[in-house]
Short mmCIF file of C-alpha atoms in Angstrom, two decimals:
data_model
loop_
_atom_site.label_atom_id
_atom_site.label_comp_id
_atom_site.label_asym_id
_atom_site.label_seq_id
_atom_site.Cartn_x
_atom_site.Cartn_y
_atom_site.Cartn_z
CA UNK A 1 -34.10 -1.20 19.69
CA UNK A 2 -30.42 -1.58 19.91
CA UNK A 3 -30.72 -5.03 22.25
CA UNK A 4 -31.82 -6.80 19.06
CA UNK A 5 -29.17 -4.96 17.05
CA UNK A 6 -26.39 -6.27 19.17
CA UNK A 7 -28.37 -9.62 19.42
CA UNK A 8 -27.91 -9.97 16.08
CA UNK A 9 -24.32 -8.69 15.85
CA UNK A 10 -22.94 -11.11 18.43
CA UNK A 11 -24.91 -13.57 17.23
CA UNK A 12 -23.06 -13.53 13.83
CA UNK A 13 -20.08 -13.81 15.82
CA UNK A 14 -20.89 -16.76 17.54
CA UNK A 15 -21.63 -18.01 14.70
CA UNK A 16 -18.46 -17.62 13.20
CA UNK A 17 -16.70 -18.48 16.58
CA UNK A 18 -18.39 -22.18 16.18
CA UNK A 19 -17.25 -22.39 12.39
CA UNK A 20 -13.46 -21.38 13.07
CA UNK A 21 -13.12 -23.41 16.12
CA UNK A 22 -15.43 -26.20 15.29
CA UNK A 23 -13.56 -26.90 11.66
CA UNK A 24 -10.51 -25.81 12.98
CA UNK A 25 -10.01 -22.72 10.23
CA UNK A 26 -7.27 -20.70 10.09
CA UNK A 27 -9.79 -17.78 9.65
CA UNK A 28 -10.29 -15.50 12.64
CA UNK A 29 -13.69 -15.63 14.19
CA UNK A 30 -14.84 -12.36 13.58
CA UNK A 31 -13.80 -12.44 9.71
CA UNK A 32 -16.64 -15.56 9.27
CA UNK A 33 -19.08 -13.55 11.22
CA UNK A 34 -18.96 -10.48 9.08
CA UNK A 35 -19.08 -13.61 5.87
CA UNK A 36 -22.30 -14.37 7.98
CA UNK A 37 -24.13 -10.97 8.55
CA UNK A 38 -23.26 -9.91 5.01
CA UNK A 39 -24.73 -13.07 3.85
CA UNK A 40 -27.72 -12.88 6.01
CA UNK A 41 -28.23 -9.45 4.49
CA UNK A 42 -27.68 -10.38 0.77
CA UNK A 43 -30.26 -13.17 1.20
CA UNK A 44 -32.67 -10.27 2.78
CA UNK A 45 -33.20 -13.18 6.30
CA UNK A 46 -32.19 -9.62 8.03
CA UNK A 47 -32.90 -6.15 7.04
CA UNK A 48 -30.10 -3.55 6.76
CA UNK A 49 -32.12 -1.31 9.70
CA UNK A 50 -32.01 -4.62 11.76
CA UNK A 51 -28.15 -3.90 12.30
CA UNK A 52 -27.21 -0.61 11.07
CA UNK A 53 -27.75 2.14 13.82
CA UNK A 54 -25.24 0.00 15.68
CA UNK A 55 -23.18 -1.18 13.37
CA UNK A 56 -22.39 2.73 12.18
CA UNK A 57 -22.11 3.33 15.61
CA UNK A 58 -19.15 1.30 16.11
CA UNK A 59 -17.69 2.02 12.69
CA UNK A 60 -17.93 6.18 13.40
CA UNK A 61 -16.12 5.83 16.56
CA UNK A 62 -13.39 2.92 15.32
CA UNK A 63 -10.55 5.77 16.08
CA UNK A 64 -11.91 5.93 19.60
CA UNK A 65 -11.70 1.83 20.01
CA UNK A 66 -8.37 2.06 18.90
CA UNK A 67 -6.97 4.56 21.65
CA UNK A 68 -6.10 1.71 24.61
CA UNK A 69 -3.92 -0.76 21.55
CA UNK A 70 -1.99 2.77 20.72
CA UNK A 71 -1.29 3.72 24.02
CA UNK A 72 -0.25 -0.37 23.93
CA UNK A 73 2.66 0.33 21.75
CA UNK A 74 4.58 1.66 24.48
CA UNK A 75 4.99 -1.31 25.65
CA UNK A 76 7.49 -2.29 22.91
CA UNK A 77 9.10 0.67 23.15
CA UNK A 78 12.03 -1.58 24.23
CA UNK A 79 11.50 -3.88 21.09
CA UNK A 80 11.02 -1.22 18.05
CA UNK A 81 14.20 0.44 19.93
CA UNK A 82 16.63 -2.83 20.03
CA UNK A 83 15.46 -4.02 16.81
CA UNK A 84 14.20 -0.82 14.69
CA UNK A 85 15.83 -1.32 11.22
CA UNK A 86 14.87 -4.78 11.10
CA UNK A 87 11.41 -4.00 11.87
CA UNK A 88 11.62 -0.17 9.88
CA UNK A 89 12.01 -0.64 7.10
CA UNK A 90 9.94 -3.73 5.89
CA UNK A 91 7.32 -1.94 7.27
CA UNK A 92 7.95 1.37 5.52
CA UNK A 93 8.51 -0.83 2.34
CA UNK A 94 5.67 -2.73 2.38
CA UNK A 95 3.02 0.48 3.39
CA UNK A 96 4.53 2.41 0.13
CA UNK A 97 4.67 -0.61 -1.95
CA UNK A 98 0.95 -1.70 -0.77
CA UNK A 99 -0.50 2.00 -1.51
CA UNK A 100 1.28 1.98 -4.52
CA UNK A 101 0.22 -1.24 -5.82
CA UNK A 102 -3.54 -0.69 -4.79
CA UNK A 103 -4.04 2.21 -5.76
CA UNK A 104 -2.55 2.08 -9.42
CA UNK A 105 -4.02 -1.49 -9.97
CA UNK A 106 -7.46 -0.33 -9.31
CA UNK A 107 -6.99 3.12 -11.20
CA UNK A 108 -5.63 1.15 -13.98
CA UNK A 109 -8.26 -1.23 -14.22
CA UNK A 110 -11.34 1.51 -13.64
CA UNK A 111 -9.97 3.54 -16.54
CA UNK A 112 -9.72 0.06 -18.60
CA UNK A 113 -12.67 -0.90 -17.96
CA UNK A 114 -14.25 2.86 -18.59
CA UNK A 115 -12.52 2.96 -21.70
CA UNK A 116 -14.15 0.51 -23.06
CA UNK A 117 -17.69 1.30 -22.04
CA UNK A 118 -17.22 4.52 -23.57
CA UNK A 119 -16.39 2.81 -26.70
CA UNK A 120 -19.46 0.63 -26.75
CA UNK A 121 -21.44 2.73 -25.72
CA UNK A 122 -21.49 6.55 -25.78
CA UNK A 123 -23.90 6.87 -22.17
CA UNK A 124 -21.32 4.73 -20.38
CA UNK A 125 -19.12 7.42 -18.74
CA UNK A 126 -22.06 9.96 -18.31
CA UNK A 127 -23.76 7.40 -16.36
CA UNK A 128 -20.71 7.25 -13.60
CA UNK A 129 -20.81 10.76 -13.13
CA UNK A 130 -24.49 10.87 -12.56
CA UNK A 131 -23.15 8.32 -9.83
CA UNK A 132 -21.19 11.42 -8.01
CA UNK A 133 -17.76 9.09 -9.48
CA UNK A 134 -15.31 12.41 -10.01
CA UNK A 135 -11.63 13.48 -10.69
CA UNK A 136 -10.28 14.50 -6.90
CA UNK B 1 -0.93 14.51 47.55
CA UNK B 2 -0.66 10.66 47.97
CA UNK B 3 -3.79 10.64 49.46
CA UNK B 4 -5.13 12.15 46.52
CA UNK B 5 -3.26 9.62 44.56
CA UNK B 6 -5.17 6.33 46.07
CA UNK B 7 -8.39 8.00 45.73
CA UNK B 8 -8.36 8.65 42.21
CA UNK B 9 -6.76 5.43 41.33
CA UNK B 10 -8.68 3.41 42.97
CA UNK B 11 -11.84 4.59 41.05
CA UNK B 12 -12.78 1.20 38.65
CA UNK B 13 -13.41 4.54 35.71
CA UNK B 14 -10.61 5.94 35.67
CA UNK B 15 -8.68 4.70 32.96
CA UNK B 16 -11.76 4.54 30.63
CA UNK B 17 -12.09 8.75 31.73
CA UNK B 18 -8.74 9.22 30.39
CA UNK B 19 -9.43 7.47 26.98
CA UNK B 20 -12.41 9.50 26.34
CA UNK B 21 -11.01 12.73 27.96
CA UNK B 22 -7.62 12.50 25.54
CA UNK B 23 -9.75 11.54 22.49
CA UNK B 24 -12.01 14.57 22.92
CA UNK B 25 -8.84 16.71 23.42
CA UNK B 26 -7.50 15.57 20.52
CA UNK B 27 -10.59 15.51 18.32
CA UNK B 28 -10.36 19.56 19.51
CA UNK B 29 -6.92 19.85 18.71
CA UNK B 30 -7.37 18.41 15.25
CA UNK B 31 -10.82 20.81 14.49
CA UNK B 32 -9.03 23.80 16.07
CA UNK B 33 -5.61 23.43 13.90
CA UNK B 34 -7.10 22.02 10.76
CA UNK B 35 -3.72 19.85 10.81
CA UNK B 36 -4.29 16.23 9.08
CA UNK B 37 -0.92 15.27 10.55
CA UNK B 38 -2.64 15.47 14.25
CA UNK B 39 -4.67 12.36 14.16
CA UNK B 40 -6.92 12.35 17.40
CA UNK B 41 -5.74 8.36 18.02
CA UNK B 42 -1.92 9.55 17.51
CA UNK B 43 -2.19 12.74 20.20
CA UNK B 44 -4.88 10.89 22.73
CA UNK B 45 -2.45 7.77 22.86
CA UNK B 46 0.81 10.09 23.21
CA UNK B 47 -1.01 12.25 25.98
CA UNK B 48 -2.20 8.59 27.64
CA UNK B 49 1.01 7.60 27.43
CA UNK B 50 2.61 10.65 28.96
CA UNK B 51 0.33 10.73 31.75
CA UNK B 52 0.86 6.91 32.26
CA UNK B 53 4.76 7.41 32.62
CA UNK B 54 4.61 11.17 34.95
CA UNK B 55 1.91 9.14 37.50
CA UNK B 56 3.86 5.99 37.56
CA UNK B 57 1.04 3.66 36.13
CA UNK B 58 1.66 0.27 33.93
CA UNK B 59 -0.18 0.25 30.78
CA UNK B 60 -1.64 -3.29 32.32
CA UNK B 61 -3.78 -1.19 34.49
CA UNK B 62 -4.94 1.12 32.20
CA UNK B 63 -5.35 -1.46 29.11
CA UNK B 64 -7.66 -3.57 32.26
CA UNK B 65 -9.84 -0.18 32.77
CA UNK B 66 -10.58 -0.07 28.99
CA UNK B 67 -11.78 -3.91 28.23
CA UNK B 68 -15.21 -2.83 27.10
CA UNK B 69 -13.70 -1.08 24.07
CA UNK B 70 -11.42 -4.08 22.99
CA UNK B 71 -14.53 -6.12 23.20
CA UNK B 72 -16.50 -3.51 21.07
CA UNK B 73 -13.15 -3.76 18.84
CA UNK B 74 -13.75 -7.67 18.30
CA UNK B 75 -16.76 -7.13 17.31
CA UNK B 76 -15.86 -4.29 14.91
CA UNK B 77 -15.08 -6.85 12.02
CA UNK B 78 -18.37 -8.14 12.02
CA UNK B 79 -20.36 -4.92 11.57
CA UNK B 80 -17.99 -4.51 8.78
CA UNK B 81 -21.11 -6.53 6.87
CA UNK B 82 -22.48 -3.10 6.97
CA UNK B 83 -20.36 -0.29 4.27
CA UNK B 84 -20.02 -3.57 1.93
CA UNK B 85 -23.74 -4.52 1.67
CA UNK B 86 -24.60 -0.76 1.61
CA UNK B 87 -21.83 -0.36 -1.33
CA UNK B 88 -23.34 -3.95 -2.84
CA UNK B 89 -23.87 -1.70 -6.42
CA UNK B 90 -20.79 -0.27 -7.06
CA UNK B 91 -19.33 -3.20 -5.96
CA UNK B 92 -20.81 -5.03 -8.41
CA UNK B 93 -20.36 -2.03 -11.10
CA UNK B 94 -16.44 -1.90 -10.50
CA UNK B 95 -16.36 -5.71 -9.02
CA UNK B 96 -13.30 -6.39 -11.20
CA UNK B 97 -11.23 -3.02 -9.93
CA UNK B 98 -12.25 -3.80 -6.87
CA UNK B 99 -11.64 -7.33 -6.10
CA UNK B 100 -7.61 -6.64 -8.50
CA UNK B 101 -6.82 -3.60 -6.28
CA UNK B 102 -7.40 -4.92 -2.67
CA UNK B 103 -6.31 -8.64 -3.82
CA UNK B 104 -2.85 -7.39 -5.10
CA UNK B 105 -2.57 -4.74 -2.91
CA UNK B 106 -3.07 -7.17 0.20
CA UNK B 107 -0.67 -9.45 -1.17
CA UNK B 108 2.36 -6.75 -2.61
CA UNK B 109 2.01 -5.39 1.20
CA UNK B 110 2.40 -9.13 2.61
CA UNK B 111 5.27 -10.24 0.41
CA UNK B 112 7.56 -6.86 0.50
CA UNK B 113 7.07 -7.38 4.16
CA UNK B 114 8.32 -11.56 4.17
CA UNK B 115 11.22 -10.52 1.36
CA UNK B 116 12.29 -7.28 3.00
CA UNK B 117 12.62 -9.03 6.47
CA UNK B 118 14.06 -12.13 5.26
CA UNK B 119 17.20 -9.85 3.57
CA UNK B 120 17.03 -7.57 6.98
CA UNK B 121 17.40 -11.00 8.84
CA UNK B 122 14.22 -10.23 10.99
CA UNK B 123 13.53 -12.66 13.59
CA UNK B 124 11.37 -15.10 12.22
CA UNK B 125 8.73 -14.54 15.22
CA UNK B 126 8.67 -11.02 14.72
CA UNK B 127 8.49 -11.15 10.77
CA UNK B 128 5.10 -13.23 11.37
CA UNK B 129 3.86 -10.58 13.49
CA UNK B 130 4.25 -8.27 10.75
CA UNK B 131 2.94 -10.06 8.16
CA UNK B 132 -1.47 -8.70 9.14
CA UNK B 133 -0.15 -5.31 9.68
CA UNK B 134 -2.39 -3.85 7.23
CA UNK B 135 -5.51 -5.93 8.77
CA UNK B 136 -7.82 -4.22 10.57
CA UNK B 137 -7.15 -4.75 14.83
CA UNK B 138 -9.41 -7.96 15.20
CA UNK B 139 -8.96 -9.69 12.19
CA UNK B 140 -5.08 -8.98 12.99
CA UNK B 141 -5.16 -9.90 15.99
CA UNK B 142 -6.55 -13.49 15.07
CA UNK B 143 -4.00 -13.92 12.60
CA UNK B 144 -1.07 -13.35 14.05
CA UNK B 145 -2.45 -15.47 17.13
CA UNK B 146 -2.98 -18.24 14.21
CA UNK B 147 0.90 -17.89 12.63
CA UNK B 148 2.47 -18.23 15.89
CA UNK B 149 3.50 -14.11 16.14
CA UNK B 150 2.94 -11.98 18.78
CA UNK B 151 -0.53 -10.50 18.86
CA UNK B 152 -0.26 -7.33 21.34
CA UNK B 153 3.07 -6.54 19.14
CA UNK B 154 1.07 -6.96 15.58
CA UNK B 155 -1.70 -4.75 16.96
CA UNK B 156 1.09 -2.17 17.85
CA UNK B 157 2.17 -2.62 14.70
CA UNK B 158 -1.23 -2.21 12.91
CA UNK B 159 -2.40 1.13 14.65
CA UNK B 160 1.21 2.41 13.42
CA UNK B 161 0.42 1.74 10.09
CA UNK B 162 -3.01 3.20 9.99
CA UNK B 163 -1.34 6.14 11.44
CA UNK B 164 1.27 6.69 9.19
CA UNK B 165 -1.39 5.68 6.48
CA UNK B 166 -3.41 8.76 7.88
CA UNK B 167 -1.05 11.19 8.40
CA UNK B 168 1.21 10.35 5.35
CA UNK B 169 -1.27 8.15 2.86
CA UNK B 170 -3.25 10.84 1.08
CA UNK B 171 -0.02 12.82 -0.02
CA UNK B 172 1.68 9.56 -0.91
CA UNK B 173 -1.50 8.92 -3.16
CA UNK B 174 -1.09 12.43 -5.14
CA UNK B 175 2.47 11.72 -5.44
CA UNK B 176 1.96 8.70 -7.37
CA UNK B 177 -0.73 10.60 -9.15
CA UNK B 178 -3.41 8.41 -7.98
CA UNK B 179 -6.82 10.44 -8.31
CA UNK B 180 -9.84 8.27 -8.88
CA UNK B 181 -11.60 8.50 -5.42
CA UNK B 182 -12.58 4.55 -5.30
CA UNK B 183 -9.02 3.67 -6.24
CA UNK B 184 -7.57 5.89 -3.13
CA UNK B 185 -10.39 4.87 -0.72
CA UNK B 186 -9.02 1.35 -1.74
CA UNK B 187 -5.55 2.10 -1.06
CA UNK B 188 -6.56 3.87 2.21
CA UNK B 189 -8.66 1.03 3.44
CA UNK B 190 -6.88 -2.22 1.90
CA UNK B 191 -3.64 -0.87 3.74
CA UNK B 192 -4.55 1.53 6.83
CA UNK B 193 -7.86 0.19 7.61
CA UNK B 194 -9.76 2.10 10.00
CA UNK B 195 -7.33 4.40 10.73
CA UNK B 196 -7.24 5.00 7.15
CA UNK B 197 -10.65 5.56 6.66
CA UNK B 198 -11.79 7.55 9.31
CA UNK B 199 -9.19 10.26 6.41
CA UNK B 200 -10.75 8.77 3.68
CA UNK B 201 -14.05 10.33 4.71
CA UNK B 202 -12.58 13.12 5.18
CA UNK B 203 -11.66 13.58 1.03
CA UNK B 204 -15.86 12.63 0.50
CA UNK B 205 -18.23 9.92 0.97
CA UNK B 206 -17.11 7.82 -2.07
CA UNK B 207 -13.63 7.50 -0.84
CA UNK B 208 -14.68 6.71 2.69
CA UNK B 209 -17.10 4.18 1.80
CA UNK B 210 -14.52 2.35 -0.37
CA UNK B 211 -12.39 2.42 2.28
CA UNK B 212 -14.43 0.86 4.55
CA UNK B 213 -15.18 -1.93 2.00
CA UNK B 214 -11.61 -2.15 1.20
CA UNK B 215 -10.72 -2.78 5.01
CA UNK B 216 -13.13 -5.06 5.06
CA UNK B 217 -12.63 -6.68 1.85
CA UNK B 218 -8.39 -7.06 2.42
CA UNK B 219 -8.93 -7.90 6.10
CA UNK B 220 -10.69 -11.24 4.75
CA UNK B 221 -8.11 -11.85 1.94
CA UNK B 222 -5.46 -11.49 4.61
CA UNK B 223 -7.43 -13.73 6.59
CA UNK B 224 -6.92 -16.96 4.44
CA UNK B 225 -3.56 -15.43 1.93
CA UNK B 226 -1.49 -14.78 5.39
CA UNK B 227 -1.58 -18.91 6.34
CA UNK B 228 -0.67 -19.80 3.21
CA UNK B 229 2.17 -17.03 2.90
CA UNK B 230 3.69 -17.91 5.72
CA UNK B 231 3.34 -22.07 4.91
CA UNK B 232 5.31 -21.53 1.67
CA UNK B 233 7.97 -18.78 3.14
CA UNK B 234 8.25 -19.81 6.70
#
């Protein structure tokens, strides 16, 4: 039943609402709830079919949520215009230099780390690509 | 013609018809043209927008029609508990790749962003707003709120990034001959977030599923590295 899905969902929230206002974290609400639910899950208190027809509800439709906060940008149409270089081009910075540092850092460090499996032992690598891991 | 006006704005659905009207139309566009350029967010919020200016209607009414989804959006973070306890395994397989990537990753993005500013002599209010733009919406939202930026202008921010992340991100990844699929689901999701990894499913399951862990994964790192960023640089 999807009540006691969402029950449990907002529940976790709450949850985390009490912890970030109650202790007075830094930490957005929602960030301590997801902490909560995974933890819940990990320590098997809730099953993963207790939350997940709703939770990969929301997650396959995410673009959709998003639509009203894009059409929202048009209200700074004024801002990005007045101050666009100043806002540009740290943002165009940091989006290259973030892909560029994620991506290599955790290439890097799977191919370390899958180097030396295969030296220590020879199944190591096979058993990744039994895992569907593959080359794009 | 006026008449027909009041009567159709007056209806408390309207605005949320529009949303899911213009997403369908672009989720069309996007299967008919096979273009990855024509996100279905980027060309539903540009024909929203459109229609919003040509009928004379503030975005304030519109954003009012469409509360349910921003609640559904705050609440999008939390069922982010979902990809990462369904990816627990390779998590723990490739915890240190992981956990490196989306850790320096997070922080490259927010410190190019605080020393690129600072030279461009940002405004210090708007610089803070930048600073969760690679967060996904809610956890965003709550940081900015928490630096003292401007929320509605960091979300604006953030769907342009996982946008551009969308339309531009997989290319970028090729360029800089990046080929693994978890390490450019982690790009794709420690960066553009959702946006980003509604196209990371697209290239296959494994890069989609990292994304989602990534966005979930950098979205929390952001959560507590942002404070501190902005306590030693601001």
């Amino acid at each position: 039943m999807y009540y006691k899905q969402l029950l449990l969902i907002i529940a976790a929230y709450f949850a985390g609402d009490m912890l970030s206002r109650g202790l007075g974290l830094p930490v957005p609400a929602n960030v301590l709830g997801l902490l909560i639910l995974l933890a819940l899950l990990i320590l098997r208190w809730i099953a993963l079919s207790d939350v997940e027809d709703t939770s990969d509800f929301i997650i396959k439709n995410l673009a959709l949520i998003f639509v009203p906060s894009a059409v929202g940008i048009m209200q700074y149409a004024g801002l990005l215009r007045s101050s666009f270089w100043e806002i540009a081009i740290p943002w165009v910075l940091a989006c290259i230099v973030g892909y560029m540092v994620t991506g290599w850092v955790t290439q890097a460090a799977i191919q370390a780390m899958e180097r030396r499996k295969g030296d220590n032992e020879p199944g190591g690598s096979e058993k990744t690509k039994q895992k569907g891991v593959r080359e794009v | 013609m006026s008449q027909w006006n009041d009567l159709i704005f007056e209806s408390p659905v309207w605005g949320m018809l529009t949303t899911l009207c213009a997403y369908r139309i672009g989720v069309a566009m996007q299967r008919k043209t096979g273009i990855a350029a024509l996100q279905p967010i980027l060309t539903a919020a540009l024909m929203i927008a459109a229609l919003l200016v040509v009928t004379g209607r503030s975005y304030e009414e519109y954003a009012a029609q469409n509360q349910f989804l921003n609640y559904v959006l705050s609440l999008s973070a939390v069922v982010l508990a979902v990809p990462v306890y369904r990816n627990l395994d390779i998590l723990k397989t490739y915890a240190v790749p992981i956990l490196l990537g989306v850790g320096a990753g997070s922080a490259a993005t927010i410190l190019t962003v605080i020393a690129a500013g600072k030279l461009m002599g940002t405004d210090p209010q708007l610089l803070l707003s930048m600073v969760p733009k690679s967060c996904t919406t809610p956890i965003a939202y709550g940081v900015s709120e928490a630096l003292g930026g401007i929320p509605n202008f960091t979300v604006a921010l953030v769907v342009l990034t996982g946008i551009a992340g969308a339309v531009a991100g997989p290319a970028l990844l090729s360029l800089l001959g990046i080929r693994h699929p978890i390490a450019r689901g982690m790009a794709m999701g420690t960066i553009s977030h959702a946006i980003g990894t509604t196209r990371a499913f697209g290239e296959g399951e494994i890069a989609g599923s990292m994304s989602s862990l990534a966005m979930a994964l950098a979205g929390t790192f952001t959560a507590f590295a942002a404070p501190a960023a902005a306590a030693l640089f601001f």
